[in-house]
Short mmCIF file of C-alpha atoms and ligand atoms in Angstrom, two decimals:
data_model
loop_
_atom_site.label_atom_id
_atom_site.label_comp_id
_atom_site.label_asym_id
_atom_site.label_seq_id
_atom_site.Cartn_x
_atom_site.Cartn_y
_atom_site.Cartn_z
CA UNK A 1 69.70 -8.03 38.12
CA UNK A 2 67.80 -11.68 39.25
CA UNK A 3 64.54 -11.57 40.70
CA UNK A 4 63.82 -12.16 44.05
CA UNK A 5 62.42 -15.53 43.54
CA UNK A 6 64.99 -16.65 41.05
CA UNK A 7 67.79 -16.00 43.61
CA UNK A 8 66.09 -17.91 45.99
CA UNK A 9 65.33 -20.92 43.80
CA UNK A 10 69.59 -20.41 42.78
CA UNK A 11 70.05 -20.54 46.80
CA UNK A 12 68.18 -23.73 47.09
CA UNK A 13 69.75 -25.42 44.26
CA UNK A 14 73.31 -24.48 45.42
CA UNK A 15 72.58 -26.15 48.80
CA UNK A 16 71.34 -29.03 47.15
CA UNK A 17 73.95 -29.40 45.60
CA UNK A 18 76.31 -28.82 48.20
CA UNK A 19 74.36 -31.58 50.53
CA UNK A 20 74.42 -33.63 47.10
CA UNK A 21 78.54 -33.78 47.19
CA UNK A 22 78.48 -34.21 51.03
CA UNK A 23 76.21 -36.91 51.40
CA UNK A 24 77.98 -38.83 48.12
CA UNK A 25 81.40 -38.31 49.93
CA UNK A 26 81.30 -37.64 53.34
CA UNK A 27 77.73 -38.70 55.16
CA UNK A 28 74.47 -37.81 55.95
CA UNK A 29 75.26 -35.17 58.26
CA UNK A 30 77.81 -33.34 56.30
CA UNK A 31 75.57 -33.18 53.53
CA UNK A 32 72.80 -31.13 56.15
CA UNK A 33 76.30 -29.07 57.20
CA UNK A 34 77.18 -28.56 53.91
CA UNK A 35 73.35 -27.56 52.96
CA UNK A 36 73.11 -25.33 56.29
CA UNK A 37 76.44 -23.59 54.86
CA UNK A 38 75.33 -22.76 51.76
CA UNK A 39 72.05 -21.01 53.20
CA UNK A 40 73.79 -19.14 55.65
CA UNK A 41 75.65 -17.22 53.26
CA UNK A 42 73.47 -14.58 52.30
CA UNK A 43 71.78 -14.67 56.12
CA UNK A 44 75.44 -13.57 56.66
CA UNK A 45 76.38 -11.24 54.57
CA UNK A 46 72.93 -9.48 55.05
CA UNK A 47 73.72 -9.35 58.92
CA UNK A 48 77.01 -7.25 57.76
CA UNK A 49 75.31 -5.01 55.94
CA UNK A 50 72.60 -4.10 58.50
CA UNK A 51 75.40 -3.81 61.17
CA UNK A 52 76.88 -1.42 59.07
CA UNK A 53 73.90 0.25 57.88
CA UNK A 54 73.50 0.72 62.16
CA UNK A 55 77.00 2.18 62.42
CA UNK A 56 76.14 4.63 59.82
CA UNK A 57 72.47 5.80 61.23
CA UNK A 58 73.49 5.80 64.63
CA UNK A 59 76.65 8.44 63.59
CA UNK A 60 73.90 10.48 61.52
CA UNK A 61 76.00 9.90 58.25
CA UNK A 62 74.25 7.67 56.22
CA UNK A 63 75.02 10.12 53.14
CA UNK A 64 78.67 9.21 53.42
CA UNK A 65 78.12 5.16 53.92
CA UNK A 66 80.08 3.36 50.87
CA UNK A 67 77.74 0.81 48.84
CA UNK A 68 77.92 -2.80 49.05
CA UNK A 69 78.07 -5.09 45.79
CA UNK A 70 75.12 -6.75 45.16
CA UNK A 71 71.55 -6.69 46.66
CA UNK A 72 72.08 -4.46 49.48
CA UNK A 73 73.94 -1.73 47.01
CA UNK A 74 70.14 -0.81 45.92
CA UNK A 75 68.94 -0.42 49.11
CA UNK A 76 71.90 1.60 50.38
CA UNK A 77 71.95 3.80 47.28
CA UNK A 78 67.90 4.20 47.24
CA UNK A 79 68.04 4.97 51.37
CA UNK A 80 71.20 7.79 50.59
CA UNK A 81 69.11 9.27 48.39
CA UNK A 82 66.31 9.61 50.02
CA UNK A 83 68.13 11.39 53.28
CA UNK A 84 70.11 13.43 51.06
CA UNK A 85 66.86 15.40 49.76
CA UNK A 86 65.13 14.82 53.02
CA UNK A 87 68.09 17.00 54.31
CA UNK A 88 68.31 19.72 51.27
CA UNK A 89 64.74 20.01 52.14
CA UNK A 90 64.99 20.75 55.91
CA UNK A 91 67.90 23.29 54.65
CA UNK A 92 65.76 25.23 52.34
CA UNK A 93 62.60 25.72 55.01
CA UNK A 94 65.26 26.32 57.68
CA UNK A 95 66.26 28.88 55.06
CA UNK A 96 62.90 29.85 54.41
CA UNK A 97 62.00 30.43 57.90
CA UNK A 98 65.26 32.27 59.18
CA UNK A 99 64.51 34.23 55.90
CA UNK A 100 61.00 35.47 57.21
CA UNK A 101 62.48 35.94 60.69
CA UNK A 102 65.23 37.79 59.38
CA UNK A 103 62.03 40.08 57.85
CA UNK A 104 59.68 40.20 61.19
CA UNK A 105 63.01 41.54 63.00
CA UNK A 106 63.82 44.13 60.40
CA UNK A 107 60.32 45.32 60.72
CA UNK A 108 59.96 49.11 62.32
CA UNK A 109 56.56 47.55 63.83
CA UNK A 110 56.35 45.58 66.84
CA UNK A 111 55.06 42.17 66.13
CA UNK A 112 54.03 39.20 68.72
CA UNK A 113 52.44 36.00 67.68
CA UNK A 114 50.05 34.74 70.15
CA UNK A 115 48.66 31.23 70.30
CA UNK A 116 45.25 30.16 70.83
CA UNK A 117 45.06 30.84 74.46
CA UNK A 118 47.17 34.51 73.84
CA UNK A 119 50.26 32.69 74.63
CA UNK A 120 53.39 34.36 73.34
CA UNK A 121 54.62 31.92 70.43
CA UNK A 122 57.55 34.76 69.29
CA UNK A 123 58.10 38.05 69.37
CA UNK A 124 60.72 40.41 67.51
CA UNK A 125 62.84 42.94 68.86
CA UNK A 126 60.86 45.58 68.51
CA UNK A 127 57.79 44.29 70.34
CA UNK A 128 60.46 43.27 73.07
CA UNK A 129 61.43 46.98 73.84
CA UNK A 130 58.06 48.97 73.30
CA UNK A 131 57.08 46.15 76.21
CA UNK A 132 59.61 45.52 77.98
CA UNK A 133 59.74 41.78 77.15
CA UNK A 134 62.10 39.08 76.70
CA UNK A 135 61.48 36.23 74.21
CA UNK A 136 63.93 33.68 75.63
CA UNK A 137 62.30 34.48 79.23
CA UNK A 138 58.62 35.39 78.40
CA UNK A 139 57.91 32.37 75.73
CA UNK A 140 54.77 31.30 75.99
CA UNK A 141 53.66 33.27 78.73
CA UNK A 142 50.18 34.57 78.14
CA UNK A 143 50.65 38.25 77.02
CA UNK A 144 48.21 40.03 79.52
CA UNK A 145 50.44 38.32 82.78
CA UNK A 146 53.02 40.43 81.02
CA UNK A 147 51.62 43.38 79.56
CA UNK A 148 49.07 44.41 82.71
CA UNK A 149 48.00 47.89 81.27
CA UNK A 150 43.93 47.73 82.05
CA UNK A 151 43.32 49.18 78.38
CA UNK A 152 45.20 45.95 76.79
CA UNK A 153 43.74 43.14 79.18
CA UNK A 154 40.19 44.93 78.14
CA UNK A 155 40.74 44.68 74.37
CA UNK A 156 42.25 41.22 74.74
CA UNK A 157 39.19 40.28 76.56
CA UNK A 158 36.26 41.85 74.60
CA UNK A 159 38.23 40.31 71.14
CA UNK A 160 36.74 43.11 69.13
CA UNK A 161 40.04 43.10 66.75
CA UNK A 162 38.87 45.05 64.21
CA UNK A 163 39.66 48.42 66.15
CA UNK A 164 42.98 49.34 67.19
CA UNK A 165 44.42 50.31 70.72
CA UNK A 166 46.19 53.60 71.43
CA UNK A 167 48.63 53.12 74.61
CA UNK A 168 50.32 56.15 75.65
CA UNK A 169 53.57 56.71 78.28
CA UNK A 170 54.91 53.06 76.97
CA UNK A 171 58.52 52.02 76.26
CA UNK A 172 61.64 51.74 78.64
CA UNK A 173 61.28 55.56 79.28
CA UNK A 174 57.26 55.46 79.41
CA UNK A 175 57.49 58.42 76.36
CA UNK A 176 56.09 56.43 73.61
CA UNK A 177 51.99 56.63 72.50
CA UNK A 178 51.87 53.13 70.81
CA UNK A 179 49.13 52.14 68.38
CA UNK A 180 48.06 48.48 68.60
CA UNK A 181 45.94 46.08 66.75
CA UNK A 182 45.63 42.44 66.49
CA UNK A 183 44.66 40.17 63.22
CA UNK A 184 43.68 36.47 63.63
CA UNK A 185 45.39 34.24 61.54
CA UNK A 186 45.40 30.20 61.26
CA UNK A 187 43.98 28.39 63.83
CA UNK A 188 42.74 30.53 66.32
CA UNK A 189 46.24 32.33 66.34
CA UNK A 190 46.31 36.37 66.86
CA UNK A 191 49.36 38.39 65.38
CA UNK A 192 49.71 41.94 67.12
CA UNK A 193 50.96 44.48 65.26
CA UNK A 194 52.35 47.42 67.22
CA UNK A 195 53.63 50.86 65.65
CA UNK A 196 55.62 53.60 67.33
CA UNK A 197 52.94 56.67 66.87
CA UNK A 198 54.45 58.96 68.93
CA UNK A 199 55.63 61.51 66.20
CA UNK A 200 52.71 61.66 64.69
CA UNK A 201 50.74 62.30 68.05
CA UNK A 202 52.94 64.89 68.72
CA UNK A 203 52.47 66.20 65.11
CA UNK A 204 48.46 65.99 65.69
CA UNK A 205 48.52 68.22 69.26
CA UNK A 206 50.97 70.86 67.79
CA UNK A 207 48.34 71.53 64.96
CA UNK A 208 45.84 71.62 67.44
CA UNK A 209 47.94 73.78 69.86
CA UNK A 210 48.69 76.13 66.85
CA UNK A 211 44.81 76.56 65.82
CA UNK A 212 44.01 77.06 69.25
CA UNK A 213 46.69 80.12 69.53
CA UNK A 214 45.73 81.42 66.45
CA UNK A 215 42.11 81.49 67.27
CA UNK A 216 43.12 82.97 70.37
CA UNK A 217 45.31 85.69 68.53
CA UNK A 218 42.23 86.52 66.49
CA UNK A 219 39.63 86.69 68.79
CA UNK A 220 41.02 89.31 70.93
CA UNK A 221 41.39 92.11 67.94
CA UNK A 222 37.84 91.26 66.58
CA UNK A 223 36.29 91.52 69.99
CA UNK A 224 38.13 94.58 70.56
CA UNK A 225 36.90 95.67 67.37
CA UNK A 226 33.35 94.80 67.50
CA UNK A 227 33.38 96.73 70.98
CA UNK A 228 34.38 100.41 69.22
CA UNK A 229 31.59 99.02 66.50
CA UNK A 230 28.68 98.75 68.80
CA UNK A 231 30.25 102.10 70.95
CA UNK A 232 30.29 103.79 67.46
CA UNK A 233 26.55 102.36 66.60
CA UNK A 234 24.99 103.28 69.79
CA UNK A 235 26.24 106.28 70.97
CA UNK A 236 26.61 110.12 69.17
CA UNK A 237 30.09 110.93 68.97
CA UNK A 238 31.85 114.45 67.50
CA UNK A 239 34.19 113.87 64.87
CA UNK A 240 36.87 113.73 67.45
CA UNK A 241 35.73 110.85 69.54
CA UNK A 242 34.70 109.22 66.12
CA UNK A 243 38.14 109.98 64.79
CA UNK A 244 40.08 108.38 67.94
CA UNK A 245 38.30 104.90 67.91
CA UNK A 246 38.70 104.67 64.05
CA UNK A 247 42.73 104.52 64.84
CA UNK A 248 42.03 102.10 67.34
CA UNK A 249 39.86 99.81 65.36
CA UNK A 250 42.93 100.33 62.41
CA UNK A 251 45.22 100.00 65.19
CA UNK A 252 43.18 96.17 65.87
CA UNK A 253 42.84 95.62 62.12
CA UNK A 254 46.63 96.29 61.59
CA UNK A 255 47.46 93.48 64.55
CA UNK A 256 45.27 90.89 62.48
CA UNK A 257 46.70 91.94 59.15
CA UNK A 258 50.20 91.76 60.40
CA UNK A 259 49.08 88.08 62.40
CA UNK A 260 47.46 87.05 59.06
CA UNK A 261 51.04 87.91 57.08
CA UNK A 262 53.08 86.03 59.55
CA UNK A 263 51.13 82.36 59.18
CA UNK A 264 51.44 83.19 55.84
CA UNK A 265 54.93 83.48 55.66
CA UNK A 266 55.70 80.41 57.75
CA UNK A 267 53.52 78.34 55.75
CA UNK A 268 55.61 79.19 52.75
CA UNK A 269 58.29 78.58 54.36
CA UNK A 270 56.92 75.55 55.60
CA UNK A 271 55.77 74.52 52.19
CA UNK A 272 59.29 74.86 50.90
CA UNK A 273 61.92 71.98 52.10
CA UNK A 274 64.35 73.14 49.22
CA UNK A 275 67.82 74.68 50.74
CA UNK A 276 67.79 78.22 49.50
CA UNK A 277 68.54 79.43 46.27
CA UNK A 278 72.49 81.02 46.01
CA UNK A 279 71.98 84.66 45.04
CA UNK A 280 74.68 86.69 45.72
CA UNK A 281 73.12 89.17 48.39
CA UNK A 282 75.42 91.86 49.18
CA UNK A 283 76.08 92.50 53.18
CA UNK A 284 76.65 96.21 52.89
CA UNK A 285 73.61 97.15 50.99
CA UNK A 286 71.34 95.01 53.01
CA UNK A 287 73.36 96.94 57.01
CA UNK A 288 72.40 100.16 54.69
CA UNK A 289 68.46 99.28 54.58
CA UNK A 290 68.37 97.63 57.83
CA UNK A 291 69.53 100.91 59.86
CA UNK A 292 67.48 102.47 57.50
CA UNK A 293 64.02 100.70 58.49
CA UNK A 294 65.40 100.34 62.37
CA UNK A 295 65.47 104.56 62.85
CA UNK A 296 62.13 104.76 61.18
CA UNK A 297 60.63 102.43 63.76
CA UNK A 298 63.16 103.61 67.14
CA UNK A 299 62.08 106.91 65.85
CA UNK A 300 65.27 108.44 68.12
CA UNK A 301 65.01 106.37 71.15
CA UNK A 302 67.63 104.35 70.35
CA UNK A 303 71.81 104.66 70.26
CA UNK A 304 72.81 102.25 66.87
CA UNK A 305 75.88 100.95 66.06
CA UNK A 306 75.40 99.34 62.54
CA UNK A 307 79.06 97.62 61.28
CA UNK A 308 80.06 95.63 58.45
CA UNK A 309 83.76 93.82 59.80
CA UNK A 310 84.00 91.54 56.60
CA UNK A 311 82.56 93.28 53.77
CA UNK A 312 81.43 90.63 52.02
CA UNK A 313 78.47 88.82 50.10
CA UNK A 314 76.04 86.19 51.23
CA UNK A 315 74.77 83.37 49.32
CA UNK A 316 71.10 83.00 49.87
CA UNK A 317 67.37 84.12 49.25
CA UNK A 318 67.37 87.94 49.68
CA UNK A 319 63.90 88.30 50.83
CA UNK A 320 64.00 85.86 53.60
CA UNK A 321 67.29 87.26 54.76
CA UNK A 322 65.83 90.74 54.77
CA UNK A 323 63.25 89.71 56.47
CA UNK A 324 64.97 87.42 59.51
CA UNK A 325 67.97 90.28 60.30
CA UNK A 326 64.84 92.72 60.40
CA UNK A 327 62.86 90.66 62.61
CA UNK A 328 66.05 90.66 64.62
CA UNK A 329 66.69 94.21 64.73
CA UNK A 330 62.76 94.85 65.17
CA UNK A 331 63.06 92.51 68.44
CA UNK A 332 66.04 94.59 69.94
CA UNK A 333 64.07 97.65 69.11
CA UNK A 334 60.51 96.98 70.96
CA UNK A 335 61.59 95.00 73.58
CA UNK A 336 64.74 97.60 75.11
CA UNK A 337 64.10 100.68 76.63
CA UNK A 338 64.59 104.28 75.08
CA UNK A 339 67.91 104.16 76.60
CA UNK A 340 69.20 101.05 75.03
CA UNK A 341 71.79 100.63 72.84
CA UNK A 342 71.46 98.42 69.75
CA UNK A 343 75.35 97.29 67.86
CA UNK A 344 74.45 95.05 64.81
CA UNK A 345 77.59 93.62 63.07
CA UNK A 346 78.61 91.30 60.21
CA UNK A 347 81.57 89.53 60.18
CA UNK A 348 83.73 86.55 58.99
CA UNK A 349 85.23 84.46 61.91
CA UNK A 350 88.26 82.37 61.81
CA UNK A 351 86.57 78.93 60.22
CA UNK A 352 85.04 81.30 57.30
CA UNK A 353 81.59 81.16 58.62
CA UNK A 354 79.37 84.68 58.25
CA UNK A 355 77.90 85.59 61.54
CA UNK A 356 75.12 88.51 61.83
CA UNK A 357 74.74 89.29 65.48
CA UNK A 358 72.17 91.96 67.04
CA UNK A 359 73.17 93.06 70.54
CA UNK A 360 70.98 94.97 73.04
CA UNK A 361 71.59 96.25 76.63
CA UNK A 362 67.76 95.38 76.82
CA UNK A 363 65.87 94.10 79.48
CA UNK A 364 67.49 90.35 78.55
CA UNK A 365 65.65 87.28 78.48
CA UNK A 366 66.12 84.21 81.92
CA UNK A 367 67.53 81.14 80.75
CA UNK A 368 64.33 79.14 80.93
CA UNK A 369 63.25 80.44 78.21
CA UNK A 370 65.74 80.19 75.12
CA UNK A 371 65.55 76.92 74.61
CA UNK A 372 61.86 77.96 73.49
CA UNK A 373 61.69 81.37 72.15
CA UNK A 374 61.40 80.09 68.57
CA UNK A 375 58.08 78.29 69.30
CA UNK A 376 55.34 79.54 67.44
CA UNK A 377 53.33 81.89 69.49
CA UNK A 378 55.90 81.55 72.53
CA UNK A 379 56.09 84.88 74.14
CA UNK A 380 58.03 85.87 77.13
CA UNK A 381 56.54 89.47 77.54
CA UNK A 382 53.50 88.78 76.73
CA UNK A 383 52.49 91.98 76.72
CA UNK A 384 55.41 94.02 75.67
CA UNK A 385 54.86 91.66 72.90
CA UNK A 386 51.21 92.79 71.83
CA UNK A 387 51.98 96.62 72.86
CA UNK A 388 54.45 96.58 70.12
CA UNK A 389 53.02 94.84 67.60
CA UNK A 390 54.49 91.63 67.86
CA UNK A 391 52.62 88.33 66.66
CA UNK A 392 54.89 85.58 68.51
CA UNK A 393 55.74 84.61 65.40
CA UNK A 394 58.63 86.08 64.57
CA UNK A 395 61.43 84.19 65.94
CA UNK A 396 59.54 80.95 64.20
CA UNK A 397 60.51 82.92 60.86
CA UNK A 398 63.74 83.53 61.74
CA UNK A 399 64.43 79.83 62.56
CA UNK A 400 62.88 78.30 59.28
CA UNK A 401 64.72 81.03 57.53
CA UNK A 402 68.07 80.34 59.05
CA UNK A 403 67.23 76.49 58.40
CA UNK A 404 66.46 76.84 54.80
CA UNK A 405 70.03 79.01 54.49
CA UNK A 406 71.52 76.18 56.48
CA UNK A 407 72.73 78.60 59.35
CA UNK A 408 72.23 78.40 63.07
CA UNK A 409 70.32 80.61 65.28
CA UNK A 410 72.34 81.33 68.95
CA UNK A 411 70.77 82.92 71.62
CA UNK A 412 72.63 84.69 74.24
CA UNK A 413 71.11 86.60 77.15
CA UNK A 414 71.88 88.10 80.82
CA UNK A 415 68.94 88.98 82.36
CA UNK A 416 69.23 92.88 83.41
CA UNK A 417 72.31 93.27 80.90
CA UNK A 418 71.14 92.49 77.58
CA UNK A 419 71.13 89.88 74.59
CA UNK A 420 72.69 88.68 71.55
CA UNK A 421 70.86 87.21 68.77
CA UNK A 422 73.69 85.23 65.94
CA UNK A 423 72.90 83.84 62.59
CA UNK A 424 75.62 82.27 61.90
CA UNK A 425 75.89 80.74 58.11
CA UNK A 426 78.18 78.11 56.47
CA UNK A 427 81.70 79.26 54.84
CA UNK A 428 80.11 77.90 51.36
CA UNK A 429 77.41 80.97 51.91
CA UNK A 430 80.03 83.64 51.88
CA UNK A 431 82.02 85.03 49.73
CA UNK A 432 84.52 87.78 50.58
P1 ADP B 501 57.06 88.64 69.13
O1 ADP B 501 56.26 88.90 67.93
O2 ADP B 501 56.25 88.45 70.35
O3 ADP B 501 58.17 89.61 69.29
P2 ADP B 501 59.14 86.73 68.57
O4 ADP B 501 59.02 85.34 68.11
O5 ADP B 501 59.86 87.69 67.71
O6 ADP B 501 57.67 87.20 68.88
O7 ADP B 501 59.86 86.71 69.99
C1 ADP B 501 59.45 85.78 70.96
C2 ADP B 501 59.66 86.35 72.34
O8 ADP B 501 61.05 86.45 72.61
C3 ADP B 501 59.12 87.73 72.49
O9 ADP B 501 57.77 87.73 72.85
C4 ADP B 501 59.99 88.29 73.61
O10 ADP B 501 59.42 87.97 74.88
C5 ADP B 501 61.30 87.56 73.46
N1 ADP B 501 62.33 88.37 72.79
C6 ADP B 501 62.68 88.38 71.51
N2 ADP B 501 63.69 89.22 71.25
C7 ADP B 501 64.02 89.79 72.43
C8 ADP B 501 65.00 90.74 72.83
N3 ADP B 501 65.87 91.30 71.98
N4 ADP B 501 65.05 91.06 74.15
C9 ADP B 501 64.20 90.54 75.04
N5 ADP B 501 63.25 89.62 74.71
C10 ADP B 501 63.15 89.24 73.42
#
């Protein structure tokens, strides 16, 4: 390739020369003309090129512009280079950033990115429906015109960020308890971080709920019991009197001891997420020790039907099964009258499933209830409940039970005529 200078000392010559042959043949002025020519050429030739190289910016596709011969190929070539990785680059942070979008969005968290005056820069989905916004609409709208809850505009304004905000009764259906915190970040910027903590709220008043009730179950047999204490310290009973309030007092111990084995047994059960084990438990034996146990504890007052339709075994823990068609039975038992009757059956249906009902023509139970009956410490008698014995608990067993056997608990019940309690269990529990 010729230097700069040398192609401009070549241009000069040439016209020179050119103006050389004119004036020797043709004149003065033809030799300027012929000179004028010859330095034109490359003025020309450069104009093409930067026409073109117009054509091809103005259309974006300078990439795709063929190279000129000579000086200008250089140029072109260095120029198509140079926008090529100018271009790969924008791809690949275009990438980049769609990439970490892509990552915000597939957060479970809320997140908004607010801008030195608590504008909203961006927002993902998430943060969109816990708030009700809209990023397309709400861009860079400062956040407190949008979210007007007095708790938020307070933390906003008092910019103490290293606590976080608990906002309850958010969300389209004003259900959610939201936790909130916001972290500064470049210049001056805030993100806010919002996660859905309504679960575990719920999770924290139930276990307060349930030590409150069980402090509550407590209290009331150790009072009572303290009360024949003191009667028994201060005053001089016979052997009779002293005799009768040590049955009560066991009577009060019994209701703890029975309370205390209860929790215990749903915290096992609890404790245990396994399905339960497949031991072959068979139906007949267990209908034998169930009518059993139930004419020890009717003690005559009740007319029992105990059938087995579909002899059969059932797959499952035998303890826990024991203990939920008891607690079934038990139920029927203490909460029907002396003339009740009590049918408990077993049976296959048509789909294979094993269903164990208990029926009583008991007092029944209203609707509004069912759909709670297996709450811990939900009672509807509450005290045909403690005259009997019961803890409120029981129905919680029989749930986790029939959950852990994968088998459904159905309630039926017509006030005034009676109820039905079903488990019903899965065809690959049974076998005929
Ligand atoms: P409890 O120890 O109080 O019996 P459960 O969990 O076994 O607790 O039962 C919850 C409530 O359901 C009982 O307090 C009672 O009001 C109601 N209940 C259960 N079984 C029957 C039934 N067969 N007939 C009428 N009410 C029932």
């Amino acid at each position: 390739m010729l230097s700069v200078i040398t192609r401009f000392a070549l241009l000069i010559f040439l016209a020179f020369l050119a103006g050389y042959i004119a004036l020797a043949q043709l004149g003065p002025i033809s030799a300027i003309g012929a000179g004028i020519c010859v330095l034109s050429i490359p003025l020309i030739y450069s104009y093409i090129n930067l026409a073109r190289l117009r054509k091809f910016t103005v259309a974006d596709s300078v990439e795709s512009m063929p190279l000129p011969s000579g000086y200008w190929e250089e140029i072109f070539f260095r120029l198509q280079r140079l926008v090529r990785n100018l271009k790969q680059q924008m791809r690949s942070i275009e990438k980049q950033h769609s990439r970490f979008i892509e990552a915000f969005q597939a957060s479970p968290n809320g997140i908004v990115m607010l801008d030195d005056q608590d504008h909203i820069e961006w927002c993902n989905a998430i943060a969109e429906q816990f708030f009700g916004l809209n990023f397309k609409r709400d861009v860079m709208q400062r956040i407190n015109f949008l979210i007007r809850r007095p708790e938020f505009v307070q933390y906003l304004y008092r910019r103490q960020f290293d606590e976080s905000l608990l906002l309850e009764r958010m969300g389209p259906a004003a259900n959610l308890s939201l936790m909130l915190q916001a972290f500064p970040f470049g210049d001056m910027r805030h993100l806010l971080l919002i996660q859905d903590v309504t679960d575990l709220q719920k999770a924290d008043a139930m276990r307060r709920d349930f030590v409150a009730n069980v402090s509550h179950e407590m209290r009331t047999p150790i009072t009572v019991l303290m009360g024949f204490l003191e009667t028994m310290q201060s005053l001089d009973l016979d052997k009779a009197q002293q005799n009768q309030y040590f049955e009560m007092m066991m009577s009060q111990a019994q209701r703890m001891k029975s309370l205390v084995e209860d929790l215990l047994t749903l915290a096992n059960l609890e404790a245990n997420t396994l399905p339960a084990p497949m031991q072959a438990i068979s139906i007949p034996t267990l209908m034998a020790l169930l009518k059993n146990d139930a004419e020890v504890l009717s003690q005559g007052h009740h007319a029992f039907n105990f059938e087995v339709s579909s002899p059969s075994n059932l797959m499952g823990e035998e303890r826990e099964i024991l203990s939920a068609f008891g607690n079934l039975v038990s139920n029927a038992i203490r909460y029907s009258p002396d003339i009740a009757s009590i049918s408990t059956n077993w049976r296959v249906n048509e789909r294979g499933e094993g269903e164990f009902s208990v029926t009583d023509t008991g007092p029944g139970i209203a609707s509004e209830h069912l759909s709670r009956l297996t709450e811990r410490f939900y009672r509807v008698d509450r005290s045909r409940s403690r005259d009997t014995g019961g803890t409120g608990l029981g129905l919680a067993i029989v749930k986790h039970i029939a959950n852990r056997h994968q088998a459904q608990l159905i309630i039926e019940s017509t006030p005034g005529k009676g109820s039905t309690f079903t488990l019903r269990f899965p065809k690959e529990r049974v076998v005929a």
